[in-house]
Every structure is written in C-alpha cells, then in structure tokens.
Coordinates of C-alpha atoms and ligand atoms in Angstrom, one line a residue:
Chain A
M1 CA -98.0 141.2 180.2
I2 CA -98.4 144.1 177.8
E3 CA -96.1 147.0 177.7
L4 CA -96.1 149.8 175.1
R5 CA -93.2 152.2 175.1
D6 CA -93.6 155.4 173.0
V7 CA -95.6 153.5 170.4
C8 CA -96.5 155.6 167.4
K9 CA -98.8 154.9 164.4
Y10 CA -99.2 157.3 161.6
Y11 CA -101.5 157.2 158.6
Q12 CA -100.6 159.2 155.5
V13 CA -103.7 160.2 153.7
G14 CA -102.8 162.5 150.9
D15 CA -100.9 165.4 152.4
D16 CA -102.4 164.9 155.8
R17 CA -100.6 162.9 158.4
V18 CA -103.0 161.4 161.0
R19 CA -101.4 160.5 164.3
A20 CA -103.5 157.6 165.3
L21 CA -101.2 156.8 168.1
D22 CA -98.7 159.4 169.4
H23 CA -96.1 158.2 171.8
A24 CA -98.4 155.9 173.7
N25 CA -97.1 154.4 176.9
L26 CA -99.1 151.7 178.6
H27 CA -98.5 148.8 180.9
I28 CA -101.1 146.1 181.4
Y29 CA -100.4 143.4 184.0
P30 CA -101.7 139.9 184.0
H31 CA -105.3 139.4 185.4
E32 CA -106.1 143.1 185.0
F33 CA -109.4 144.4 183.8
V34 CA -108.7 147.6 181.9
S35 CA -111.2 149.8 180.0
I36 CA -110.1 152.2 177.3
I37 CA -112.3 155.2 176.7
G38 CA -112.1 157.9 174.1
P39 CA -114.1 159.7 171.5
S40 CA -114.5 158.3 168.0
G41 CA -111.4 158.5 165.9
S42 CA -109.1 158.9 168.9
G43 CA -107.1 155.8 168.1
K44 CA -108.7 153.1 170.2
S45 CA -109.0 150.5 167.5
T46 CA -105.5 151.3 166.3
L47 CA -104.2 150.6 169.8
M48 CA -106.1 147.4 170.0
N49 CA -104.8 146.2 166.6
I50 CA -101.3 146.7 167.8
I51 CA -101.9 144.9 171.1
G52 CA -103.6 142.1 169.2
C53 CA -100.6 141.6 166.9
L54 CA -102.6 142.4 163.8
D55 CA -100.8 145.6 163.1
T56 CA -97.3 146.9 163.8
A57 CA -96.2 150.2 165.2
D58 CA -94.3 152.7 163.1
A59 CA -92.1 153.6 166.1
G60 CA -91.7 152.5 169.7
I61 CA -91.5 149.2 171.3
Y62 CA -94.2 146.7 172.1
L63 CA -93.4 144.0 174.6
L64 CA -95.7 141.0 174.8
D65 CA -94.8 138.8 177.8
K66 CA -91.6 140.8 178.1
T67 CA -90.5 139.9 174.6
P68 CA -90.4 142.5 171.8
I69 CA -93.0 141.8 169.2
D70 CA -90.3 142.0 166.5
A71 CA -88.7 138.9 168.0
Y72 CA -91.7 136.8 167.2
S73 CA -91.7 134.9 164.0
E74 CA -94.7 134.9 161.7
R75 CA -95.7 131.4 162.9
E76 CA -95.4 132.4 166.5
L77 CA -97.5 135.4 166.0
A78 CA -100.2 133.3 164.4
K79 CA -100.0 131.0 167.4
V80 CA -100.3 134.0 169.8
R81 CA -103.4 135.2 168.0
N82 CA -104.9 131.8 168.0
R83 CA -104.3 130.7 171.6
K84 CA -103.4 133.7 173.7
I85 CA -105.7 136.4 172.4
G86 CA -109.4 136.5 172.0
F87 CA -110.4 139.3 169.7
V88 CA -113.9 140.8 169.6
F89 CA -113.9 143.2 166.7
Q90 CA -115.8 146.4 166.5
N91 CA -117.3 145.3 163.2
F92 CA -117.6 141.6 164.2
N93 CA -115.6 140.3 161.3
L94 CA -117.5 137.1 160.9
I95 CA -117.0 135.0 157.8
Q96 CA -120.2 135.6 155.9
K97 CA -120.5 132.2 154.3
L98 CA -120.0 130.2 157.4
S99 CA -122.7 129.6 159.9
A100 CA -122.5 130.9 163.5
E101 CA -121.2 127.6 164.9
E102 CA -118.7 127.3 162.1
N103 CA -117.4 130.8 162.7
V104 CA -117.0 129.9 166.4
E105 CA -115.4 126.6 165.5
L106 CA -112.7 128.1 163.2
P107 CA -110.1 129.0 165.9
L108 CA -110.3 125.5 167.3
I109 CA -109.7 124.0 163.9
Y110 CA -106.5 126.1 163.7
Q111 CA -105.6 124.7 167.1
H112 CA -106.1 121.1 165.8
V113 CA -108.6 120.3 168.5
R114 CA -110.4 117.0 167.9
R115 CA -113.8 117.1 166.3
S116 CA -115.9 115.9 169.2
E117 CA -114.1 118.3 171.6
R118 CA -114.7 121.1 169.1
Q119 CA -118.4 120.5 169.0
R120 CA -118.7 120.4 172.7
R121 CA -116.8 123.7 173.2
V122 CA -118.6 125.4 170.4
K123 CA -122.0 124.5 171.9
E124 CA -120.8 125.7 175.3
A125 CA -119.6 129.0 173.9
L126 CA -122.8 129.6 172.0
M127 CA -124.8 128.8 175.1
Q128 CA -122.8 131.3 177.1
V129 CA -123.9 134.1 174.7
G130 CA -127.4 132.7 174.5
L131 CA -127.3 131.8 170.8
E132 CA -127.5 128.0 170.9
K133 CA -130.7 128.2 168.9
R134 CA -129.1 130.2 166.1
A135 CA -126.1 127.9 165.7
K136 CA -126.9 127.1 162.0
H137 CA -127.6 130.6 160.9
L138 CA -125.4 132.6 158.6
P139 CA -124.2 136.0 159.8
T140 CA -126.6 137.6 157.3
E141 CA -129.5 135.9 159.0
L142 CA -128.6 137.3 162.4
S143 CA -129.2 140.7 163.9
G144 CA -126.3 143.0 164.7
G145 CA -126.4 142.1 168.3
Q146 CA -126.5 138.5 167.6
Q147 CA -123.6 138.8 165.3
Q148 CA -121.8 140.6 168.0
R149 CA -122.5 137.7 170.4
V150 CA -121.2 135.2 167.8
A151 CA -118.0 137.2 167.7
I152 CA -117.8 137.1 171.4
A153 CA -118.4 133.4 171.5
R154 CA -115.6 133.0 168.9
A155 CA -113.2 135.0 171.1
L156 CA -114.1 132.9 174.2
V157 CA -114.1 129.5 172.7
T158 CA -110.3 129.1 172.8
R159 CA -110.3 130.2 176.5
P160 CA -107.6 132.9 175.8
S161 CA -105.7 134.5 178.6
L162 CA -106.1 137.9 177.0
I163 CA -109.4 139.2 175.8
L164 CA -109.4 142.3 173.6
A165 CA -113.0 143.6 173.2
D166 CA -113.6 146.5 170.8
E167 CA -116.9 147.9 171.8
P168 CA -118.5 144.6 172.5
T169 CA -121.7 146.1 173.8
G170 CA -121.9 148.8 171.2
N171 CA -124.8 147.1 169.4
L172 CA -126.6 145.5 172.3
D173 CA -129.6 146.5 174.4
S174 CA -129.0 147.1 178.0
K175 CA -130.1 143.7 179.1
T176 CA -127.8 141.8 176.8
S177 CA -125.0 144.3 177.5
R178 CA -125.4 143.5 181.1
E179 CA -125.1 139.8 180.4
I180 CA -121.9 140.4 178.3
M181 CA -120.5 142.6 181.0
N182 CA -121.3 139.9 183.6
M183 CA -119.5 137.4 181.4
L184 CA -116.4 139.6 181.2
H185 CA -116.4 140.0 185.0
E186 CA -116.7 136.3 185.3
L187 CA -113.8 135.8 183.0
H188 CA -111.8 138.4 184.9
E189 CA -112.5 136.5 188.1
Q190 CA -111.3 133.3 186.5
G191 CA -107.9 135.1 185.9
N192 CA -108.2 136.4 182.4
T193 CA -106.7 139.7 181.4
I194 CA -109.4 141.9 179.8
V195 CA -109.0 145.0 177.7
L196 CA -112.3 146.6 177.0
I197 CA -112.9 149.5 174.6
T198 CA -115.9 151.6 175.0
H199 CA -117.2 155.1 174.7
D200 CA -119.9 154.4 177.4
D201 CA -118.7 155.9 180.7
G202 CA -121.0 153.7 182.7
I203 CA -119.6 150.6 181.3
A204 CA -116.0 151.9 181.5
H205 CA -116.5 152.5 185.2
E206 CA -117.2 148.9 185.8
A207 CA -113.5 148.2 185.1
P208 CA -111.1 148.7 188.1
R209 CA -108.7 150.6 185.8
R210 CA -109.5 153.1 183.1
I211 CA -107.4 154.6 180.4
H212 CA -108.3 157.6 178.3
I213 CA -107.2 158.2 174.8
L214 CA -107.5 161.4 172.8
D215 CA -105.9 162.1 169.5
G216 CA -103.6 159.2 169.9
K217 CA -102.4 160.3 173.3
V218 CA -102.9 157.8 176.2
T219 CA -103.5 159.1 179.7
E220 CA -104.3 157.2 182.8
E221 CA -107.3 158.2 185.0
Chain B
M1 CA -108.9 116.6 155.7
Q2 CA -110.4 119.8 157.1
A3 CA -108.7 121.7 154.4
F4 CA -110.1 119.3 151.8
I5 CA -113.7 119.8 153.1
M6 CA -113.2 123.6 153.2
A7 CA -111.9 123.5 149.6
L8 CA -114.9 121.5 148.4
R9 CA -117.3 123.9 150.1
S10 CA -115.7 126.9 148.6
I11 CA -115.8 125.3 145.2
G12 CA -119.4 124.3 145.8
A13 CA -120.3 127.9 146.9
N14 CA -119.5 129.1 143.4
K15 CA -120.7 126.3 141.2
M16 CA -121.0 128.1 138.0
R17 CA -117.6 129.7 138.2
S18 CA -116.0 126.5 139.3
A19 CA -117.5 124.6 136.5
L20 CA -116.4 127.1 133.9
T21 CA -112.9 127.1 135.4
M22 CA -112.8 123.4 135.4
L23 CA -113.9 123.3 131.7
G24 CA -110.4 124.2 130.7
I25 CA -109.0 121.3 132.6
I26 CA -111.8 119.0 131.4
I27 CA -111.2 119.8 127.8
G28 CA -107.5 119.5 128.2
V29 CA -107.7 116.1 129.8
M30 CA -110.3 114.9 127.3
A31 CA -108.0 116.0 124.4
L32 CA -105.1 114.2 126.0
V33 CA -106.8 111.0 126.8
V34 CA -109.0 110.7 123.8
L35 CA -106.4 111.6 121.2
V36 CA -103.7 109.3 122.6
S37 CA -106.2 106.5 123.1
L38 CA -107.5 106.9 119.5
V39 CA -104.0 106.9 118.1
N40 CA -103.2 103.8 120.1
G41 CA -106.4 102.1 119.1
A42 CA -105.9 102.8 115.4
T43 CA -102.2 101.9 115.7
D44 CA -103.0 98.5 117.2
S45 CA -105.5 97.8 114.5
V46 CA -103.2 98.9 111.7
T47 CA -100.2 97.0 113.2
N48 CA -102.4 93.9 113.4
A49 CA -103.3 94.3 109.8
V50 CA -99.7 94.8 108.8
S51 CA -98.6 91.7 110.6
D52 CA -101.6 89.8 109.2
L53 CA -100.3 90.6 105.8
G54 CA -97.7 87.9 106.4
S55 CA -96.1 86.6 109.5
S56 CA -92.8 88.4 109.1
M57 CA -91.5 88.1 105.6
V58 CA -89.1 89.7 103.2
T59 CA -90.4 90.9 99.9
V60 CA -87.9 90.8 97.1
N61 CA -88.4 92.9 93.9
I62 CA -86.1 92.5 91.0
M63 CA -85.9 95.6 88.8
D64 CA -83.0 94.8 86.5
N65 CA -82.0 91.2 86.0
K66 CA -78.9 92.0 83.9
G67 CA -79.6 89.1 81.6
K68 CA -79.6 86.6 84.4
P69 CA -83.3 86.3 85.2
V70 CA -84.3 84.5 88.4
T71 CA -86.3 81.3 87.7
L72 CA -88.2 78.8 89.8
E73 CA -85.2 76.5 89.5
D74 CA -83.0 79.3 91.1
L75 CA -85.4 79.6 94.0
S76 CA -85.5 75.9 94.8
L77 CA -81.7 75.7 94.4
W78 CA -81.2 78.6 96.9
K79 CA -83.7 77.0 99.3
K80 CA -81.7 73.7 99.2
E81 CA -78.4 75.4 99.7
N82 CA -79.3 77.9 102.4
P83 CA -80.9 76.7 105.6
S84 CA -82.0 80.3 106.3
L85 CA -84.1 80.4 103.2
G86 CA -86.4 77.6 104.4
K87 CA -89.5 79.3 103.0
I88 CA -89.3 81.0 99.6
A89 CA -92.2 81.5 97.2
A90 CA -92.5 83.1 93.8
Y91 CA -95.3 85.5 93.2
A92 CA -97.1 86.9 90.2
S93 CA -100.7 88.0 89.8
D94 CA -103.2 88.6 87.0
Q95 CA -106.8 89.5 86.6
Q96 CA -108.9 86.8 84.9
V97 CA -112.5 86.0 84.3
A98 CA -113.7 83.1 86.4
R99 CA -116.8 81.2 85.4
L100 CA -119.0 78.3 86.3
D101 CA -122.1 77.8 84.3
E102 CA -123.9 81.1 84.3
N103 CA -122.0 82.5 87.2
Y104 CA -118.9 84.6 86.4
G105 CA -116.8 87.5 87.6
S106 CA -113.4 89.0 87.6
A107 CA -110.9 87.2 89.8
T108 CA -107.5 88.0 91.0
V109 CA -105.3 85.1 90.1
Y110 CA -102.0 84.6 91.9
G111 CA -99.4 82.3 90.5
T112 CA -97.2 81.0 93.2
T113 CA -95.3 78.1 94.7
P114 CA -95.9 75.7 97.7
D115 CA -94.4 77.9 100.6
F116 CA -96.6 80.8 99.7
D117 CA -99.4 80.0 102.2
E118 CA -97.0 79.8 105.1
V119 CA -95.1 82.9 104.1
Q120 CA -98.3 84.9 103.7
G121 CA -100.1 83.3 106.7
L122 CA -103.0 82.0 104.6
K123 CA -105.3 79.8 106.4
I124 CA -106.8 76.8 104.5
A125 CA -110.3 75.8 105.6
R126 CA -110.6 72.8 103.4
G127 CA -108.3 70.7 101.2
R128 CA -104.6 71.6 100.7
F129 CA -102.4 74.3 99.2
I130 CA -100.4 74.0 95.9
S131 CA -97.7 71.3 96.1
V132 CA -94.3 70.8 94.4
P133 CA -95.7 68.3 91.8
D134 CA -98.5 70.8 90.9
V135 CA -95.8 73.3 90.0
Q136 CA -93.7 70.8 88.1
N137 CA -96.6 69.5 86.1
H138 CA -98.2 72.8 85.4
S139 CA -101.3 71.3 86.9
F140 CA -104.7 72.8 86.4
V141 CA -105.4 73.1 90.2
C142 CA -106.5 76.1 92.2
V143 CA -107.0 77.2 95.8
I144 CA -109.9 79.6 96.0
N145 CA -111.1 82.0 98.6
E146 CA -114.5 81.8 100.3
A147 CA -116.0 84.6 98.2
M148 CA -115.1 82.8 95.0
A149 CA -116.5 79.5 96.3
K150 CA -119.7 81.1 97.2
D151 CA -120.1 83.3 94.1
L152 CA -119.2 80.6 91.6
I153 CA -120.1 77.3 93.1
G154 CA -122.6 78.4 95.7
Y155 CA -121.0 76.6 98.7
T156 CA -117.6 76.2 100.2
D157 CA -117.5 72.4 100.5
C158 CA -116.4 72.2 96.9
I159 CA -113.1 70.3 96.8
G160 CA -112.8 68.5 93.4
H161 CA -115.2 70.9 91.6
E162 CA -114.0 72.4 88.4
V163 CA -114.1 76.1 87.6
L164 CA -113.3 77.9 84.5
I165 CA -110.4 80.4 84.9
G166 CA -109.4 82.4 81.8
G167 CA -110.7 79.7 79.5
S168 CA -109.3 76.5 81.1
Y169 CA -110.9 74.2 83.7
Y170 CA -109.1 74.1 87.1
T171 CA -109.8 71.7 89.8
V172 CA -110.4 73.1 93.2
I173 CA -107.9 71.6 95.7
G174 CA -108.3 74.0 98.6
V175 CA -110.6 76.6 100.0
L176 CA -109.3 79.5 102.2
E177 CA -110.8 80.5 105.5
A178 CA -113.0 83.5 105.4
E179 CA -111.1 86.5 106.8
E180 CA -113.2 88.9 108.8
D181 CA -111.2 90.7 111.4
S182 CA -108.4 92.4 109.5
L183 CA -108.2 95.7 107.7
T184 CA -107.1 93.8 104.5
A185 CA -110.2 91.8 104.7
L186 CA -112.2 95.0 104.9
F187 CA -110.8 96.3 101.7
T188 CA -110.9 93.0 99.8
A189 CA -114.3 91.9 101.1
G190 CA -116.3 90.0 98.5
Q191 CA -113.6 89.9 95.9
M192 CA -112.8 86.6 94.2
V193 CA -109.2 85.5 94.7
C194 CA -107.5 82.2 93.6
Y195 CA -104.1 80.8 93.8
I196 CA -102.7 78.5 91.0
P197 CA -99.2 77.1 90.4
Y198 CA -96.7 79.7 89.1
T199 CA -96.1 77.6 86.0
S200 CA -99.8 77.4 85.3
L201 CA -100.1 81.1 85.5
I202 CA -97.3 81.5 82.9
R203 CA -99.4 79.4 80.5
L204 CA -102.6 81.2 81.4
S205 CA -101.5 84.8 81.2
G206 CA -99.7 86.5 78.4
V207 CA -97.8 89.0 80.5
I208 CA -96.2 86.6 83.0
S209 CA -93.0 84.8 82.0
S210 CA -90.7 82.4 83.8
E211 CA -88.6 85.4 84.8
I212 CA -89.6 86.0 88.4
T213 CA -89.7 89.6 89.4
T214 CA -91.2 89.2 92.8
F215 CA -90.8 86.6 95.5
Y216 CA -91.1 86.3 99.2
V217 CA -88.8 84.8 101.8
G218 CA -90.5 83.8 105.0
E219 CA -89.2 83.5 108.5
T220 CA -87.5 80.2 109.0
E221 CA -87.3 78.5 112.3
G222 CA -83.9 79.0 114.0
F223 CA -83.2 82.1 112.0
T224 CA -84.1 85.8 112.3
L225 CA -85.8 87.5 109.4
E226 CA -82.8 89.7 109.2
M227 CA -80.5 86.7 108.7
S228 CA -82.7 85.5 105.9
E229 CA -82.8 88.9 104.4
N230 CA -79.0 89.2 104.5
T231 CA -78.6 85.8 102.9
I232 CA -80.9 86.6 99.9
S233 CA -79.3 90.0 99.5
D234 CA -75.8 88.4 99.3
I235 CA -77.0 85.9 96.7
L236 CA -78.6 88.6 94.6
L237 CA -75.7 91.0 94.9
S238 CA -73.2 88.5 93.6
R239 CA -75.7 87.5 90.9
F240 CA -76.2 91.1 89.7
Q241 CA -72.6 92.2 89.8
E242 CA -72.8 93.9 93.2
D243 CA -75.4 96.4 91.8
E244 CA -77.6 97.4 94.8
D245 CA -80.1 99.1 92.5
A246 CA -80.9 95.9 90.6
F247 CA -83.2 94.6 93.3
R248 CA -84.9 95.7 96.5
T249 CA -85.7 93.8 99.6
S250 CA -88.2 95.0 102.2
S251 CA -89.2 93.2 105.3
Q252 CA -92.5 93.4 107.0
N253 CA -90.8 94.1 110.3
I254 CA -89.2 97.2 109.0
L255 CA -92.6 98.3 108.0
E256 CA -93.9 97.6 111.5
E257 CA -91.0 99.4 113.0
A258 CA -91.6 102.5 110.8
M259 CA -95.3 102.3 111.7
G260 CA -94.4 102.2 115.3
Q261 CA -92.2 105.2 115.0
I262 CA -94.8 107.2 113.1
T263 CA -97.4 106.5 115.6
S264 CA -95.3 107.2 118.6
V265 CA -94.3 110.5 117.0
L266 CA -98.0 111.1 116.4
S267 CA -98.8 110.2 120.0
V268 CA -96.2 112.6 121.3
L269 CA -97.3 115.3 119.0
L270 CA -101.0 115.0 119.8
G271 CA -100.2 114.6 123.5
G272 CA -98.1 117.7 123.3
I273 CA -101.0 119.7 121.8
A274 CA -103.3 118.3 124.5
A275 CA -100.7 119.2 127.2
I276 CA -100.7 122.8 125.9
S277 CA -104.4 122.9 126.3
L278 CA -104.1 121.6 129.8
I279 CA -101.6 124.3 130.6
V280 CA -104.0 126.9 129.2
G281 CA -106.6 125.3 131.5
G282 CA -104.1 125.7 134.4
I283 CA -103.7 129.4 133.6
G284 CA -107.5 129.7 133.8
I285 CA -107.3 128.1 137.2
M286 CA -104.6 130.5 138.3
N287 CA -106.7 133.4 137.0
I288 CA -109.8 132.4 138.9
M289 CA -107.8 131.7 142.0
M290 CA -106.3 135.2 141.8
V291 CA -109.8 136.6 141.6
T292 CA -110.9 134.4 144.5
V293 CA -108.1 135.5 146.7
T294 CA -108.8 139.2 146.0
E295 CA -112.5 138.6 146.6
R296 CA -111.8 136.8 149.9
T297 CA -109.2 139.2 151.2
R298 CA -111.4 140.0 154.2
E299 CA -112.0 136.4 154.9
I300 CA -108.3 135.8 154.8
G301 CA -107.8 138.7 157.2
I302 CA -110.3 137.3 159.6
R303 CA -108.8 133.8 159.4
K304 CA -105.4 135.3 160.1
A305 CA -106.7 137.4 163.0
I306 CA -108.0 134.3 164.7
G307 CA -104.9 132.4 164.3
A308 CA -104.4 130.9 160.8
S309 CA -100.8 130.9 160.1
R310 CA -99.2 131.7 156.7
G311 CA -98.8 128.0 156.0
T312 CA -102.5 127.2 156.8
I313 CA -103.7 129.8 154.4
L314 CA -101.3 128.8 151.7
F315 CA -102.4 125.2 152.1
Q316 CA -106.0 126.1 152.0
F317 CA -105.8 127.9 148.7
L318 CA -103.4 125.5 147.2
M319 CA -105.8 122.7 148.2
E320 CA -108.6 124.6 146.5
A321 CA -106.7 124.9 143.2
V322 CA -105.6 121.2 143.4
V323 CA -109.1 120.0 144.2
L324 CA -110.5 122.1 141.3
C325 CA -107.9 120.5 139.0
M326 CA -108.4 117.0 140.2
L327 CA -112.2 117.3 139.9
G328 CA -111.8 118.6 136.3
C329 CA -109.4 115.8 135.7
A330 CA -111.8 113.2 137.0
L331 CA -114.7 114.6 134.9
G332 CA -112.4 114.8 131.9
I333 CA -111.4 111.2 132.2
F334 CA -115.0 110.2 132.7
F335 CA -116.1 112.1 129.5
S336 CA -113.2 110.6 127.6
W337 CA -114.3 107.2 128.6
G338 CA -117.8 108.0 127.2
I339 CA -116.4 109.4 124.0
L340 CA -114.2 106.4 123.4
R341 CA -117.1 104.1 124.0
L342 CA -119.1 106.1 121.5
A343 CA -116.3 106.1 118.9
T344 CA -115.9 102.3 119.3
S345 CA -119.6 101.8 118.8
I346 CA -119.6 104.1 115.7
V347 CA -116.8 102.1 114.0
S348 CA -117.9 98.8 115.4
S349 CA -118.2 97.4 111.9
T350 CA -114.5 97.6 111.4
G351 CA -113.7 95.8 114.6
L352 CA -111.7 98.7 115.8
V353 CA -111.7 99.0 119.6
F354 CA -110.6 102.3 121.3
K355 CA -109.6 101.4 124.8
M356 CA -108.6 104.0 127.4
N357 CA -104.9 103.9 127.6
P358 CA -104.0 103.5 131.3
G359 CA -100.7 105.2 130.9
V360 CA -102.3 108.3 129.6
V361 CA -104.8 108.3 132.4
V362 CA -102.0 108.2 135.0
T363 CA -100.1 110.8 133.1
S364 CA -103.1 113.2 133.0
V365 CA -103.8 112.7 136.7
I366 CA -100.2 113.5 137.6
F367 CA -100.2 116.4 135.1
C368 CA -103.4 117.8 136.6
F369 CA -102.0 117.6 140.1
L370 CA -98.9 119.4 139.1
I371 CA -100.9 122.0 137.2
G372 CA -103.0 122.6 140.4
V373 CA -99.9 122.9 142.5
I374 CA -97.9 125.1 140.1
F375 CA -100.7 127.4 139.1
G376 CA -102.3 127.4 142.5
L377 CA -99.1 128.3 144.3
S378 CA -98.8 131.9 143.3
P379 CA -102.4 132.9 144.2
A380 CA -102.1 130.9 147.4
N381 CA -98.9 132.6 148.2
K382 CA -100.5 136.0 147.5
A383 CA -103.2 135.1 150.0
A384 CA -100.8 133.8 152.6
K385 CA -98.5 136.9 152.4
M386 CA -101.2 139.4 153.3
K387 CA -100.9 141.3 156.5
P388 CA -103.9 140.7 158.7
I389 CA -104.7 144.3 159.3
D390 CA -104.5 145.2 155.6
A391 CA -106.7 142.2 154.7
L392 CA -109.2 143.1 157.4
H393 CA -109.5 146.7 156.2
Y394 CA -109.8 145.7 152.6
G395 CA -112.9 147.3 151.3
G396 CA -114.1 144.4 149.3
Ligands
ATP401 N1 -106.2 152.5 157.4 C1 -106.3 153.8 157.8 N2 -105.9 154.7 156.9 C2 -105.9 156.0 157.2 N3 -106.3 156.5 158.4 C3 -106.7 155.6 159.3 C4 -106.7 154.2 159.0 N4 -107.2 153.6 160.1 C5 -107.5 154.5 161.0 N5 -107.2 155.8 160.5 C6 -107.3 157.0 161.2 O1 -106.7 156.9 162.5 C7 -107.5 157.5 163.5 C8 -107.8 156.5 164.6 O2 -108.7 155.5 164.1 P1 -109.3 154.4 165.1 O3 -110.0 153.4 164.2 O4 -108.2 153.9 165.9 O5 -110.4 155.2 165.9 P2 -111.3 154.7 167.1 O6 -110.8 155.3 168.3 O7 -111.3 153.2 167.1 O8 -112.7 155.3 166.6 P3 -114.1 154.6 166.8 O9 -114.5 154.8 168.3 O10 -115.0 155.4 165.9 O11 -114.0 153.2 166.5 C9 -108.7 158.0 162.8 O12 -108.6 159.4 162.7 C10 -108.7 157.4 161.5 O13 -109.2 158.3 160.5
MG402 MG1 -112.7 151.8 166.7

C-alpha cells in the first residue's frame, strides 16, 4: 500500500541543514497496524506528512498503491486525502470557528454526501469518541483531549482505509487513551490500515509491527 | 449551495469588516443608480416640457428681408399653394397694461393668426380661438389665459366680457385651459397672457408692423415636419436671393434630438464616474479578500488536508467575494430607491418624478457580479494555490 524508497526531506534554516528524513525506506502493507516510535524532533511528523500527501519529498520515491505520488494530479491527491486517508494531527488542526460537529462534517461535504446521511454519520462518529454532548461546541470551548477526540472523529467519519494518527493519545488520560486504542484495534480488525505515531512505548507495543525513527533514519524493530 | 452558506457565514463572522468593505460597492451602486435615474427623470420632464411648447413645429425667424418683407398675405398664399404648409401662423408679442375697472396688471399680448393654437398646442377651455375674419377685420377680440380671467374679471366663465388692453376694449372670445403640469407653466405661473389678431396688435402696438419677422409652421397631416421645413426654406431662399443668412428655421424636433443627445452623453458620463467608484469598491473587496485569505491560511491548509480540492477552495473564496458584492449591490439598490423616493417628494411641487431606471439596476447587478468575480479571482486563486503543508504550518 505504502512504499518509501530512499525518501529524503531537508529543511534549510539559515546555514543549518536539518535532515528531517534521511534515506527512509519503508513498506506498509494493506491491513497492517504499524506504530512509529521516536524521540521528539526525530522526523515522525515529517514522515507522516509525506505519507499523507500533504508534503512532498526532496528526494526518493513514494509509491501509494504502487503508483508514484508524482503521477497523481492535484485533483486526485485531494480525492486521496478526502476518501482514502484519515488524518489525526498532532496539533488537532480543527477549524476554530466551526463547531465540533461541523468540523467532523467537513470531509463529508467535500465528498458530496447527502445532508441527512452526513448528519447520521457525524452523530455516529461523535458517539464513537464519546462527544455527542459537545456537538455544538467550538474548539475553543473544548478541552485539549476533547479537541483531540473531535479530530479523531473527523478522521473516522469518512471511513478511510488508511488512518494516520500523529500522537492521538498524547493529550488524553489513560482511560480515554485506552478507549481510543480500542477503537484503533477495532478499526484494524475491520480491515483498515493504521499508522500510529507515539513516543509511549506501552502504546507502541500494542501494534504488531513497530518502526523506530531517529534523526530521520528509519529502522525496523 | 453549501458554498453559499459558508460564504454567508464567513461574511457574518466579520460583520464590521464586511460592512465597511461593502460600503465601497454600496456607494458605487448608489452613485450609478441614483445619478442615472435622476438624469433620466429630469430628461423626461424637460423633454415633455419641450414637446409641450408646441407639438412639433418649425420656428422661422427673418433677420434680413432684403426689401421684400413677409406679410400676412404671403403666409396665406403659401398656405394655399403648398399642401405641406397646412398650418402656418404669424407671431409677434408686446407687453401691455390690461385693465378692468380697478383691476389691472401687465399682460403679455400675442398678435397672431388662426392656426396658432394648433401649432402651439394651446388648449381652449371655453369659447374659440381667433378666426380668419377676426384677422381681416382687425377685430377687437381676445383669447385670454386663466390667470388673466381670474385677475381681471374674477371668474373664467367670461365669454363676451370686455377688457381694456392698452387703451381699447377687447371682447373675450375664448379662455385657455389652466396649465399645471409642464415646466413652462411653472415659470409663467400667474402671469397674464392674451392672444389677439395679428392685425389688431399692429394697431395696438407702436413697435409691430405688418412686416412679419417670426412665424411658425406646424406639422401637417400627411407630411413630416422636415418636409414642411424644406418647403418653407425653399420658398424663403428664392425670395431672399438664395441668401441663407437672411432667415433661420429651427424645428422643435431638432431641439428634442439635441436634448436627447446631451442627456445621453450626460448619462454615460455620470454612469462612467459611478462605474469608476464601483471599480474602486471592487479593489476594496480584493484588498479585504487578500487579507482574509492570509488570515485564514491555516483554515485553508486544514480544508485541503481533509480533502478540499483546488477548485473547491477557489470556488469558496470566489463565492465569498461575489456574495459580498451582491449584498452590497442589493443594499445599494435599496438605498437608491429610498433616495429617489426622497428626491421625488422634495421636488413634488414641480411634478418631477424620479423613477428607478430598470436598465441601470440590471446593469449594476451585472457589473457587481463581474466585479466580484474579477476582483475575487486573484485572492481566491492565491488561496487555492497554497500547498497544504505550508498552509498548515503558517504561523498565523
Ligand atoms: N517547516 C520546518 N522548517 C524547518 N525545520 C523543520 C520544519 N518542520 C520540521 N522541521 C525540523 O525537522 C525535524 C523533524 O521534525 P518533526 O516535526 O518531523 O519531528 P517529530 O518527530 O514529529 O517531533 P515531535 O515528536 O516533537 O512531534 C525537526 O528537527 C524540526 O526542527
Ligand atoms: Mg510530530
């Protein structure tokens, strides 16, 4: 499903050149549950952005479904992000002036789902993350953990085959983390591909396959 | 539809700024609609007044008669010989004192011939106008206007009454209808006017002789005014040894045409100025949209990250600009309507009515739409072009 061949990403800050990804090689197969572990600043989010088609590599090849990413048109990429990938961002990335349910509804609007169907699925997704009572709240009226759960609901609502979660439990207490992890396991069992980023070894070990990243270098456990 | 709701929400989220931005468009639309409608209203009224002056006629002025003065006999001869000169009337005027018992005042006295009332479009309320025998017999008869009837006699049902004009008694044979709704009536309101046979005026006034210097040719059935004008021109040219400067003809229609030209130029000119202010308003919209796009960079990044395509984002921001413009346009038209109503009620005494010109309303709606699209395109494109990751990491 996902194949990275010698992917590199550099950031030039002044005279310094940061190697956020350094010849990363990675192969993720359909229906896998992979966790990516690494210290802060090791390049986890960078890797995720490239996999999620938000960013492009400076060197190397990224194959999504056996097709090089360069071969996708702008419109096709938007479609991939919309339907195929569910992204849970490290910093939530909710639209501040939209309520929780509107944030969750947004990807469905871009899919041109009918209104009644949208409402049903939004309700369902919010229920899954236990936020049905906060549907009308704006992100600023929610706690960090609640915002995180809205972000998760938004990723799940389109039922994507690939879920990319960047520290989805980073802001949650152990009980809610547990629920989120159970949800991810459930999704995995339903056949979704899951890539989970974390710095928590315990959580990482719940995944059948673990990948380590350090200074932009990817190593398999 | 979804995009329309989104656009309304985002405009509503920033009411003050949206209102200020729209102000440019509102003022532009108001300038356009109000100015053009005012010009049109005034034009209609003036054109009506001009055509009220006489239902299409040729005025002939003789400057140099070369020893062959035009007389009443000439006029009636031309009328007999030329079917296109079916209505022809001599004209002269003088100011005289009119008196009846202790009532008196200055009256404008016109000396003329029978066709005059039709040429000028005078409306007789009672009695009749001057006839051919009146002119032949130098009769002491007069047709007076309503003001004169009321001022001197006290009532308008006064056929057969005698009034003193310039020292002789004249019998009233006709009373004109009161004019109320034309601009001429506005300027001559309350003034005493009377019409007497041309021959009688020669006798009454020291300055008027049998040499006619001004006469009118009216539109004759079956002929255009131009044909009549050509006929009289030809006659006068041969009479005055082909000297074009000896006389001058001017027809009312030419006046109307010229008026029409002036006002259409005026409309275009004012419309142009208003259009410029609309464009300035459009630049305001573009400016604000640019700011909006920058402000909402992160939002754009998020939208792109969860699947909004370039086209979707472009459409969203374009929609916002267009909705902003159209809202401004609607408000502008609404305010214009109010202003025109106000203007009409202020000048209600003159009978001027300023109606909203439907053409200019349609024009301004189309114009606003185009402005929204044209000036919204570049900010919307700026938003659509952003790379998702750059937009997401934008520190705004
Ligand atoms: N836009 C950028 N400009 C310059 N340097 C960047 C940029 N984004 C990331 N970096 C650098 O790239 C490296 C990897 O960053 P990345 O965000 O991938 O780390 P991470 O593994 O996700 O860390 P964390 O666990 O704290 O989220 C870091 O050293 C960071 O400073
Ligand atoms: Mg990170």
